[in-house]
Protein backbone atom coordinates (compact mmCIF):
# COMPACT_ATOMS: atom_id res chain seq x y z
CA MET A 1 114.82 62.82 120.51
CA PRO A 2 114.46 66.16 118.61
CA TRP A 3 110.68 65.92 118.29
CA LEU A 4 110.41 65.62 122.10
CA SER A 5 112.28 68.89 122.71
CA ILE A 6 110.49 70.86 125.43
CA ARG A 7 111.89 74.11 124.11
CA ARG A 8 110.56 73.43 120.62
CA TRP A 9 107.09 72.56 121.88
CA ARG A 10 107.08 75.62 124.13
CA ARG A 11 107.85 77.73 121.08
CA ARG A 12 104.99 76.21 119.13
CA ILE A 13 102.52 76.58 121.99
CA LEU A 14 103.40 80.24 122.44
CA LEU A 15 103.02 80.93 118.74
CA VAL A 16 99.71 79.07 118.46
CA GLY A 17 98.35 80.69 121.63
CA THR A 18 99.22 84.16 120.42
CA ALA A 19 97.64 83.49 117.02
CA LEU A 20 94.47 82.30 118.76
CA LEU A 21 94.47 85.45 120.87
CA ALA A 22 94.77 87.62 117.76
CA GLY A 23 91.88 85.75 116.18
CA PHE A 24 89.78 86.07 119.34
CA ILE A 25 90.29 89.84 119.51
CA ALA A 26 89.37 90.09 115.82
CA ILE A 27 86.15 88.16 116.48
CA VAL A 28 85.23 90.34 119.46
CA PHE A 29 85.94 93.33 117.24
CA ALA A 30 83.62 91.99 114.53
CA ILE A 31 80.80 91.26 116.97
CA GLY A 32 81.21 94.67 118.58
CA ALA A 33 81.08 96.33 115.15
CA GLU A 34 77.74 94.67 114.38
CA ILE A 35 76.35 95.81 117.73
CA VAL A 36 77.37 99.45 117.37
CA ILE A 37 76.19 99.59 113.73
CA ASP A 38 72.78 98.29 114.82
CA THR A 39 72.77 100.81 117.68
CA HIS A 40 73.46 103.68 115.30
CA ARG A 41 70.75 102.43 112.95
CA SER A 42 68.29 102.36 115.86
CA MET A 43 69.16 105.94 116.78
CA MET A 44 68.60 107.05 113.19
CA GLN A 45 65.19 105.37 113.21
CA VAL A 46 64.25 107.47 116.23
CA SER A 47 65.23 110.65 114.37
CA PRO A 48 67.61 110.96 111.40
CA TRP A 49 68.43 114.50 112.51
CA LEU A 50 70.25 113.12 115.55
CA SER A 51 73.21 112.53 113.26
CA LEU A 52 73.80 116.30 113.16
CA LEU A 53 74.67 116.05 116.85
CA ILE A 54 76.11 112.55 117.15
CA ALA A 55 78.56 112.63 114.24
CA PRO A 56 80.31 115.97 114.99
CA ALA A 57 80.52 115.26 118.71
CA GLY A 58 81.73 111.69 118.10
CA PHE A 59 84.36 112.68 115.57
CA ALA A 60 85.68 115.48 117.81
CA PHE A 61 85.83 113.25 120.89
CA LEU A 62 87.58 110.41 119.05
CA ALA A 63 90.11 112.76 117.46
CA TRP A 64 90.88 114.29 120.87
CA ILE A 65 91.28 110.91 122.57
CA ALA A 66 93.52 109.58 119.78
CA GLN A 67 95.69 112.69 119.71
CA ARG A 68 95.94 113.11 123.47
CA PHE A 69 96.32 109.56 124.75
CA PHE A 70 96.81 107.13 121.82
CA PRO A 71 98.75 108.92 119.05
CA GLY A 72 99.55 105.67 117.22
CA THR A 73 95.92 104.76 116.55
CA GLN A 74 94.98 107.34 113.92
CA GLY A 75 94.10 106.16 110.47
CA SER A 76 93.81 102.69 109.03
CA GLY A 77 96.35 100.61 110.94
CA ILE A 78 97.86 98.95 107.88
CA PRO A 79 100.43 101.75 107.38
CA GLN A 80 101.49 101.40 111.02
CA ALA A 81 102.05 97.66 110.61
CA ILE A 82 104.06 98.21 107.41
CA ALA A 83 106.13 100.96 109.04
CA ALA A 84 106.89 98.74 112.04
CA SER A 85 108.13 95.99 109.71
CA LEU A 86 110.56 98.41 108.06
CA VAL A 87 112.34 99.66 111.19
CA ASP A 88 114.75 97.91 113.57
CA ASP A 89 114.53 100.29 116.54
CA PRO A 90 112.28 98.69 119.21
CA ARG A 91 111.37 102.12 120.61
CA VAL A 92 109.96 103.19 117.25
CA ARG A 93 108.11 99.89 116.85
CA HIS A 94 106.54 100.36 120.28
CA LYS A 95 105.06 103.65 119.04
CA LEU A 96 103.35 101.77 116.24
CA LEU A 97 102.49 98.37 117.72
CA SER A 98 101.61 97.44 121.29
CA LEU A 99 98.81 95.70 123.17
CA ARG A 100 97.76 99.07 124.59
CA LEU A 101 97.40 100.53 121.10
CA ALA A 102 95.58 97.40 119.91
CA ILE A 103 92.90 97.65 122.59
CA ALA A 104 92.54 101.39 122.03
CA LYS A 105 92.27 100.82 118.29
CA VAL A 106 89.36 98.44 118.76
CA VAL A 107 87.47 100.73 121.14
CA LEU A 108 88.03 103.91 119.11
CA THR A 109 87.08 102.29 115.79
CA LEU A 110 83.86 101.04 117.36
CA GLY A 111 83.27 104.61 118.49
CA GLY A 112 83.69 105.80 114.91
CA LEU A 113 81.07 103.32 113.72
CA LEU A 114 78.74 104.38 116.53
CA ALA A 115 79.10 108.00 115.40
CA GLY A 116 78.11 107.03 111.86
CA GLY A 117 81.55 107.35 110.27
CA SER A 118 82.25 105.47 107.06
CA VAL A 119 85.03 103.42 108.58
CA GLY A 120 86.02 99.78 108.46
CA ARG A 121 87.44 97.37 111.00
CA GLU A 122 89.67 95.36 108.65
CA GLY A 123 92.59 97.79 108.55
CA PRO A 124 92.51 98.25 112.33
CA THR A 125 92.39 94.47 112.72
CA VAL A 126 95.70 94.27 110.84
CA GLN A 127 97.31 96.58 113.40
CA VAL A 128 95.70 94.58 116.21
CA GLY A 129 96.99 91.26 114.84
CA ALA A 130 100.46 92.66 114.27
CA SER A 131 100.52 94.14 117.78
CA VAL A 132 99.47 90.88 119.41
CA MET A 133 102.00 88.79 117.49
CA HIS A 134 104.70 91.38 118.14
CA MET A 135 104.39 90.65 121.86
CA LEU A 136 106.52 87.56 121.13
CA ALA A 137 109.42 89.72 119.99
CA GLY A 138 110.97 90.12 123.44
CA ARG A 139 114.46 89.05 124.35
CA LYS A 140 113.37 85.79 125.99
CA THR A 141 111.21 84.76 123.02
CA ARG A 142 113.20 86.07 120.07
CA TRP A 143 114.05 82.52 119.05
CA ILE A 144 110.42 81.98 118.00
CA ALA A 145 110.76 84.22 114.94
CA SER A 146 112.18 87.58 113.98
CA SER A 147 110.22 90.73 114.76
CA ARG A 148 109.51 91.33 111.07
CA ASP A 149 108.19 87.81 110.56
CA LEU A 150 105.92 88.15 113.59
CA ILE A 151 104.53 91.47 112.33
CA VAL A 152 103.90 90.02 108.86
CA ALA A 153 102.26 86.94 110.36
CA GLY A 154 100.04 89.01 112.65
CA SER A 155 98.95 91.22 109.77
CA GLY A 156 97.94 88.23 107.67
CA ALA A 157 96.13 86.72 110.65
CA GLY A 158 94.20 89.97 111.09
CA ILE A 159 92.93 89.90 107.50
CA ALA A 160 92.11 86.19 107.72
CA ALA A 161 90.08 86.60 110.91
CA ALA A 162 88.39 89.85 109.87
CA PHE A 163 87.08 88.61 106.50
CA ASN A 164 87.18 84.84 107.18
CA THR A 165 89.53 84.63 104.19
CA PRO A 166 92.62 82.55 105.08
CA LEU A 167 94.03 82.59 101.54
CA GLY A 168 93.48 86.33 101.40
CA GLY A 169 95.40 86.71 104.66
CA ILE A 170 98.39 84.83 103.30
CA MET A 171 98.37 86.78 100.04
CA PHE A 172 98.08 90.07 101.96
CA ALA A 173 101.14 89.12 104.00
CA ILE A 174 103.11 88.33 100.84
CA GLU A 175 101.93 91.08 98.51
CA GLU A 176 101.38 94.06 100.81
CA MET A 177 103.51 93.50 103.90
CA CYS A 178 106.54 92.23 101.96
CA ARG A 179 106.45 94.68 99.07
CA HIS A 180 109.92 96.09 99.87
CA ARG A 181 111.64 92.83 100.79
CA PRO A 182 111.40 89.19 99.71
CA PHE A 183 108.91 87.00 101.52
CA ARG A 184 110.53 84.11 103.33
CA ALA A 185 108.32 81.06 103.25
CA ASN A 186 108.24 79.90 106.85
CA SER A 187 105.71 78.36 109.18
CA THR A 188 105.19 81.50 111.29
CA THR A 189 102.80 83.19 108.87
CA LEU A 190 100.98 79.96 108.05
CA ILE A 191 100.49 79.05 111.72
CA ALA A 192 99.23 82.53 112.60
CA VAL A 193 96.79 82.68 109.69
CA ILE A 194 95.53 79.12 110.13
CA PHE A 195 94.86 79.33 113.86
CA ALA A 196 93.37 82.83 113.66
CA GLY A 197 91.08 81.46 110.96
CA LEU A 198 90.25 78.43 113.09
CA MET A 199 89.30 80.70 115.97
CA SER A 200 86.95 82.60 113.65
CA LEU A 201 85.56 79.32 112.33
CA GLY A 202 85.00 77.94 115.82
CA VAL A 203 83.16 81.01 117.12
CA LEU A 204 81.34 82.41 114.08
CA GLY A 205 81.03 79.26 112.00
CA ASN A 206 81.81 78.67 108.34
CA TYR A 207 80.38 81.85 106.84
CA THR A 208 81.17 83.98 103.81
CA TYR A 209 81.40 87.73 104.23
CA PHE A 210 78.94 88.61 101.45
CA GLY A 211 77.09 85.31 101.38
CA ARG A 212 77.08 83.18 98.25
CA THR A 213 76.70 84.94 94.91
CA PRO A 214 76.41 82.39 92.06
CA SER A 215 77.18 84.93 89.34
CA SER A 216 79.14 84.20 86.18
CA LEU A 217 80.21 85.77 82.90
CA THR A 218 79.23 84.62 79.45
CA TRP A 219 82.03 84.38 76.89
CA PRO A 220 83.14 86.06 74.73
CA ALA A 221 80.60 88.81 75.49
CA GLY A 222 81.84 88.97 79.08
CA LEU A 223 85.16 90.38 77.94
CA TRP A 224 83.77 93.91 77.61
CA PRO A 225 82.37 94.14 81.17
CA LEU A 226 85.70 92.82 82.44
CA LEU A 227 87.71 95.44 80.58
CA MET A 228 85.32 98.27 81.46
CA CYS A 229 85.26 97.44 85.16
CA GLY A 230 89.02 96.97 85.26
CA ALA A 231 89.74 100.27 83.50
CA ALA A 232 87.18 102.30 85.44
CA GLY A 233 88.09 100.77 88.80
CA GLY A 234 91.82 101.18 88.17
CA VAL A 235 91.59 104.85 87.21
CA LEU A 236 89.09 105.74 89.92
CA GLY A 237 90.95 103.75 92.59
CA GLY A 238 94.28 105.27 91.58
CA LEU A 239 92.90 108.81 91.66
CA PHE A 240 91.29 108.20 95.04
CA SER A 241 94.59 106.82 96.32
CA ARG A 242 96.37 109.98 95.16
CA LEU A 243 93.73 112.10 96.88
CA LEU A 244 94.25 110.27 100.18
CA ILE A 245 98.04 110.52 99.94
CA ALA A 246 97.89 114.24 99.17
CA SER A 247 95.38 114.81 101.97
CA SER A 248 97.64 113.06 104.48
CA ARG A 249 100.22 115.80 103.87
CA GLY A 250 97.72 118.55 104.64
CA LEU A 251 95.03 120.49 102.84
CA PRO A 252 95.91 123.71 101.03
CA GLY A 253 94.87 127.24 101.94
CA SER A 254 92.88 128.40 104.93
CA ILE A 255 91.17 125.02 105.34
CA GLY A 256 94.54 123.32 105.77
CA GLN A 257 95.64 125.95 108.27
CA PHE A 258 92.40 125.49 110.23
CA ALA A 259 92.98 121.71 110.29
CA ARG A 260 96.52 122.17 111.64
CA VAL A 261 95.68 124.81 114.24
CA ARG A 262 92.38 123.38 115.48
CA PRO A 263 92.36 119.65 114.65
CA ILE A 264 89.52 118.80 117.04
CA ALA A 265 87.21 121.44 115.60
CA PHE A 266 88.17 120.30 112.11
CA ALA A 267 87.27 116.70 113.04
CA ALA A 268 83.88 117.95 114.23
CA ALA A 269 83.42 119.67 110.86
CA CYS A 270 84.22 116.38 109.10
CA GLY A 271 81.61 114.69 111.28
CA LEU A 272 79.07 117.33 110.34
CA GLY A 273 79.82 116.74 106.65
CA THR A 274 79.36 113.00 107.19
CA ALA A 275 75.99 113.61 108.82
CA LEU A 276 74.82 115.90 106.01
CA VAL A 277 75.75 113.36 103.34
CA GLY A 278 74.01 110.64 105.36
CA LEU A 279 70.84 112.71 105.59
CA ALA A 280 70.94 113.50 101.88
CA THR A 281 71.27 109.81 100.94
CA GLY A 282 68.72 108.47 103.40
CA GLY A 283 71.37 106.88 105.61
CA LEU A 284 73.03 104.82 102.85
CA THR A 285 76.53 106.14 103.53
CA TYR A 286 76.77 105.44 107.26
CA GLY A 287 79.08 102.68 108.48
CA THR A 288 81.12 100.24 106.45
CA GLY A 289 78.69 99.85 103.55
CA TYR A 290 78.57 96.09 104.11
CA ALA A 291 74.78 95.85 104.42
CA GLU A 292 74.14 97.96 101.32
CA SER A 293 76.66 96.00 99.24
CA LYS A 294 75.32 92.63 100.37
CA ALA A 295 71.73 93.63 99.62
CA ALA A 296 72.75 94.73 96.12
CA LEU A 297 74.66 91.50 95.50
CA GLU A 298 71.66 89.43 96.58
CA GLY A 299 69.27 91.49 94.45
CA VAL A 300 67.27 92.64 97.46
CA ALA A 301 67.96 96.35 96.88
CA ASP A 302 69.61 98.53 94.26
CA LEU A 303 72.40 100.99 94.81
CA PRO A 304 71.51 104.45 93.45
CA ALA A 305 73.78 106.12 90.91
CA TYR A 306 74.98 108.70 93.44
CA PHE A 307 76.12 106.07 95.97
CA LEU A 308 79.60 105.85 94.39
CA ILE A 309 80.47 109.54 94.84
CA ALA A 310 78.69 109.89 98.17
CA LYS A 311 80.51 106.92 99.68
CA MET A 312 83.89 108.16 98.48
CA LEU A 313 83.14 111.57 100.02
CA VAL A 314 82.36 110.21 103.50
CA ILE A 315 85.42 107.92 103.41
CA TRP A 316 87.54 110.97 102.60
CA LEU A 317 85.95 112.95 105.46
CA ALA A 318 86.71 110.17 107.96
CA PHE A 319 90.28 110.03 106.65
CA LEU A 320 90.72 113.80 106.97
CA SER A 321 89.43 113.80 110.55
CA ARG A 322 92.31 111.52 111.62
CA ILE A 323 90.10 109.33 113.75
CA PRO A 324 90.97 105.61 113.94
CA ALA A 325 89.33 104.40 110.75
CA GLY A 326 89.93 101.67 108.21
CA ILE A 327 89.13 102.13 104.53
CA PHE A 328 89.33 98.52 103.31
CA ALA A 329 85.67 97.51 103.72
CA PRO A 330 84.28 100.93 102.67
CA ALA A 331 86.39 100.62 99.51
CA LEU A 332 84.52 97.42 98.66
CA ALA A 333 81.26 99.36 99.01
CA VAL A 334 82.61 102.01 96.62
CA GLY A 335 83.47 99.23 94.18
CA ALA A 336 79.94 97.88 94.48
CA GLY A 337 78.64 101.36 93.67
CA LEU A 338 80.93 101.49 90.65
CA GLY A 339 79.62 98.13 89.47
CA ALA A 340 76.03 99.28 89.95
CA ASP A 341 76.64 102.33 87.76
CA LEU A 342 78.36 100.27 85.06
CA ALA A 343 75.53 97.71 85.14
CA LEU A 344 73.17 100.45 83.91
CA ILE A 345 75.01 100.51 80.58
CA LEU A 346 75.62 96.75 80.46
CA PRO A 347 72.10 95.29 80.50
CA GLY A 348 73.17 92.00 78.96
CA GLU A 349 74.94 90.75 82.09
CA GLN A 350 73.76 89.99 85.62
CA SER A 351 74.02 93.04 87.84
CA SER A 352 75.56 90.99 90.66
CA THR A 353 78.35 89.92 88.31
CA ILE A 354 79.20 93.53 87.44
CA LEU A 355 79.08 94.46 91.14
CA VAL A 356 81.63 91.79 92.00
CA LEU A 357 83.90 92.92 89.18
CA GLY A 358 83.56 96.52 90.31
CA MET A 359 84.52 95.58 93.88
CA VAL A 360 87.71 93.81 92.90
CA ALA A 361 88.59 96.51 90.35
CA PHE A 362 88.33 99.44 92.77
CA LEU A 363 90.07 97.58 95.59
CA ALA A 364 92.94 96.56 93.31
CA GLY A 365 93.15 100.08 91.91
CA MET A 366 93.21 101.75 95.31
CA THR A 367 95.63 99.38 97.07
CA GLN A 368 97.57 98.14 94.01
CA THR A 369 97.49 94.59 95.36
CA PRO A 370 95.78 92.68 92.53
CA ILE A 371 96.36 89.16 93.83
CA THR A 372 95.14 89.96 97.34
CA SER A 373 92.11 91.77 95.92
CA PHE A 374 90.77 89.00 93.70
CA VAL A 375 91.50 86.27 96.27
CA ILE A 376 89.69 88.17 99.05
CA VAL A 377 86.66 88.99 96.88
CA MET A 378 86.50 85.41 95.62
CA GLU A 379 86.54 84.06 99.18
CA MET A 380 84.03 86.64 100.40
CA THR A 381 81.52 85.70 97.71
CA ALA A 382 82.26 81.92 97.69
CA ASN A 383 82.24 81.95 93.89
CA HIS A 384 85.12 80.01 92.36
CA GLU A 385 83.58 80.20 88.89
CA MET A 386 84.55 83.87 88.82
CA LEU A 387 88.23 83.16 89.56
CA LEU A 388 89.60 83.93 86.10
CA PRO A 389 87.35 86.99 85.47
CA LEU A 390 88.25 88.41 88.90
CA MET A 391 91.92 87.75 88.28
CA ALA A 392 91.86 89.44 84.88
CA THR A 393 89.88 92.42 86.21
CA ALA A 394 92.34 92.92 89.05
CA VAL A 395 95.31 92.83 86.66
CA VAL A 396 93.68 95.36 84.31
CA ALA A 397 92.78 97.63 87.24
CA HIS A 398 96.31 97.43 88.61
CA GLY A 399 97.76 98.46 85.27
CA PHE A 400 95.51 101.50 84.95
CA SER A 401 96.07 102.44 88.60
CA LYS A 402 99.86 102.43 88.21
CA SER A 403 99.52 104.89 85.34
CA VAL A 404 97.83 107.50 87.56
CA ALA A 405 99.26 106.65 91.01
CA PRO A 406 102.88 105.43 90.91
CA ILE A 407 103.16 105.05 94.72
CA PRO A 408 100.92 102.48 96.45
CA LEU A 409 98.56 103.98 99.01
CA TYR A 410 99.47 102.09 102.17
CA HIS A 411 103.20 102.37 101.62
CA ALA A 412 103.04 106.11 101.03
CA LEU A 413 101.10 106.41 104.29
CA SER A 414 103.51 104.07 106.08
CA PHE A 415 106.47 106.37 105.40
CA ALA A 416 104.62 109.25 107.07
CA ALA A 417 103.69 107.02 110.03
CA LEU A 418 107.30 105.92 110.36
CA ARG A 419 108.61 109.48 110.38
CA HIS A 420 106.07 110.46 113.04
CA ALA A 421 106.97 107.47 115.23
CA GLU A 422 110.69 108.20 114.91
CA SER A 423 110.07 111.81 115.91
CA GLN A 424 108.13 110.66 118.98
CA ALA A 425 110.88 108.22 119.96
CA ARG A 426 113.54 110.95 119.66
CA ASP A 427 111.50 113.37 121.76
CA GLU A 428 111.08 110.80 124.54
CA SER A 429 114.68 109.55 124.52
CA PRO A 430 116.66 110.56 127.62
CA ARG A 431 119.02 113.43 127.03
CA PRO A 432 122.50 113.48 128.56
CA PRO A 433 122.88 115.85 131.51
CA PRO A 434 124.59 119.15 130.74
CA ARG A 435 128.29 119.22 131.36
CA ALA A 436 129.48 121.34 134.28
CA VAL A 437 131.34 124.45 133.24
CA ALA A 438 134.02 125.80 135.52
CA PRO A 439 133.33 129.38 136.61
CA GLU A 440 135.56 132.04 135.15
CA ARG A 441 138.13 133.57 137.43
């Protein structure tokens, strides 16, 4: 009988096992991130001035390791997954996704957090999930799913396990990973996301990333905060996206030449800048920004007015240094800072409500994925009453972002990652031996 087919059940077991492995690595990554963030915080309690040594040395070491031994690990990880889904050459894909790169990505990103960099683990988790699922793309297992479907499924599983947002993982796979081609509704993505989420649920429990924030908007007065957050987040996110895209092509003038000629020294300079900003803000800008954002959402602490600009600056410095670093979670912290600033001129609404709107607005403006943004923020705050306001804010932010940044951030970066991987594959391809030339008589 068809349902007793050994081959079919072997296919399902392989797919489920790989999805569980991707979820397990994401969980280990999350636990490791908490440990190294606490370790860095303990070092800063001993002496805040230690950051002037730790950050430059850490950035320089990570940049050297990534450039020398793991050239596919620089940056977020989302552009690498997108680039791998756009190419058919397995040699090029291997330069972007592999188990070796996945393990290195985890270790190096944890090193960035230990050094105090404003980096996130969510983007790297996408590359990890895509790399793990791509292991099934060999000749003997190609009947499980196509390579593209496996990469898309692994990317969605990475988001689901990193944020504990299964719906957000599915929407990320559809909206971001399949931007240039139609999404084929199949069971591969659903199985990967579901079982990666179940692994997270089984180990970490049923938690929400930012806890539960029972905030809501009053109507019709709540229309103005929605429009203000959407417009401000869309413009600011779009401009920041353009800054990152332009920076990925190189800085102008003598600074850009210094970055090209001496990239390790330039990474150390970026680490020094990160340390100086951290000292100036009392340590608010170190790490992902998760703790600061959660405290502001819960009303335990307030975000100062300068947090928005300071956090964007340290994210930019980590991006310039070309260390393995995600920007997804730090972008949520920037959005929280935006909401905190807007709440100062909107005293009639709850500050936590404006913070949530600011988070979804900046994320949607920076990534230009409005559906993914409001679904992820809704799941992270466990607040379904804010569904329609979050949805409307994301749509408004997306519209304003498109007016200032016509090319989405991750896809602009993916084209550069693809060109670099293709260049590496060509350089390593075997060259034909030179033809023998008969000597002249």
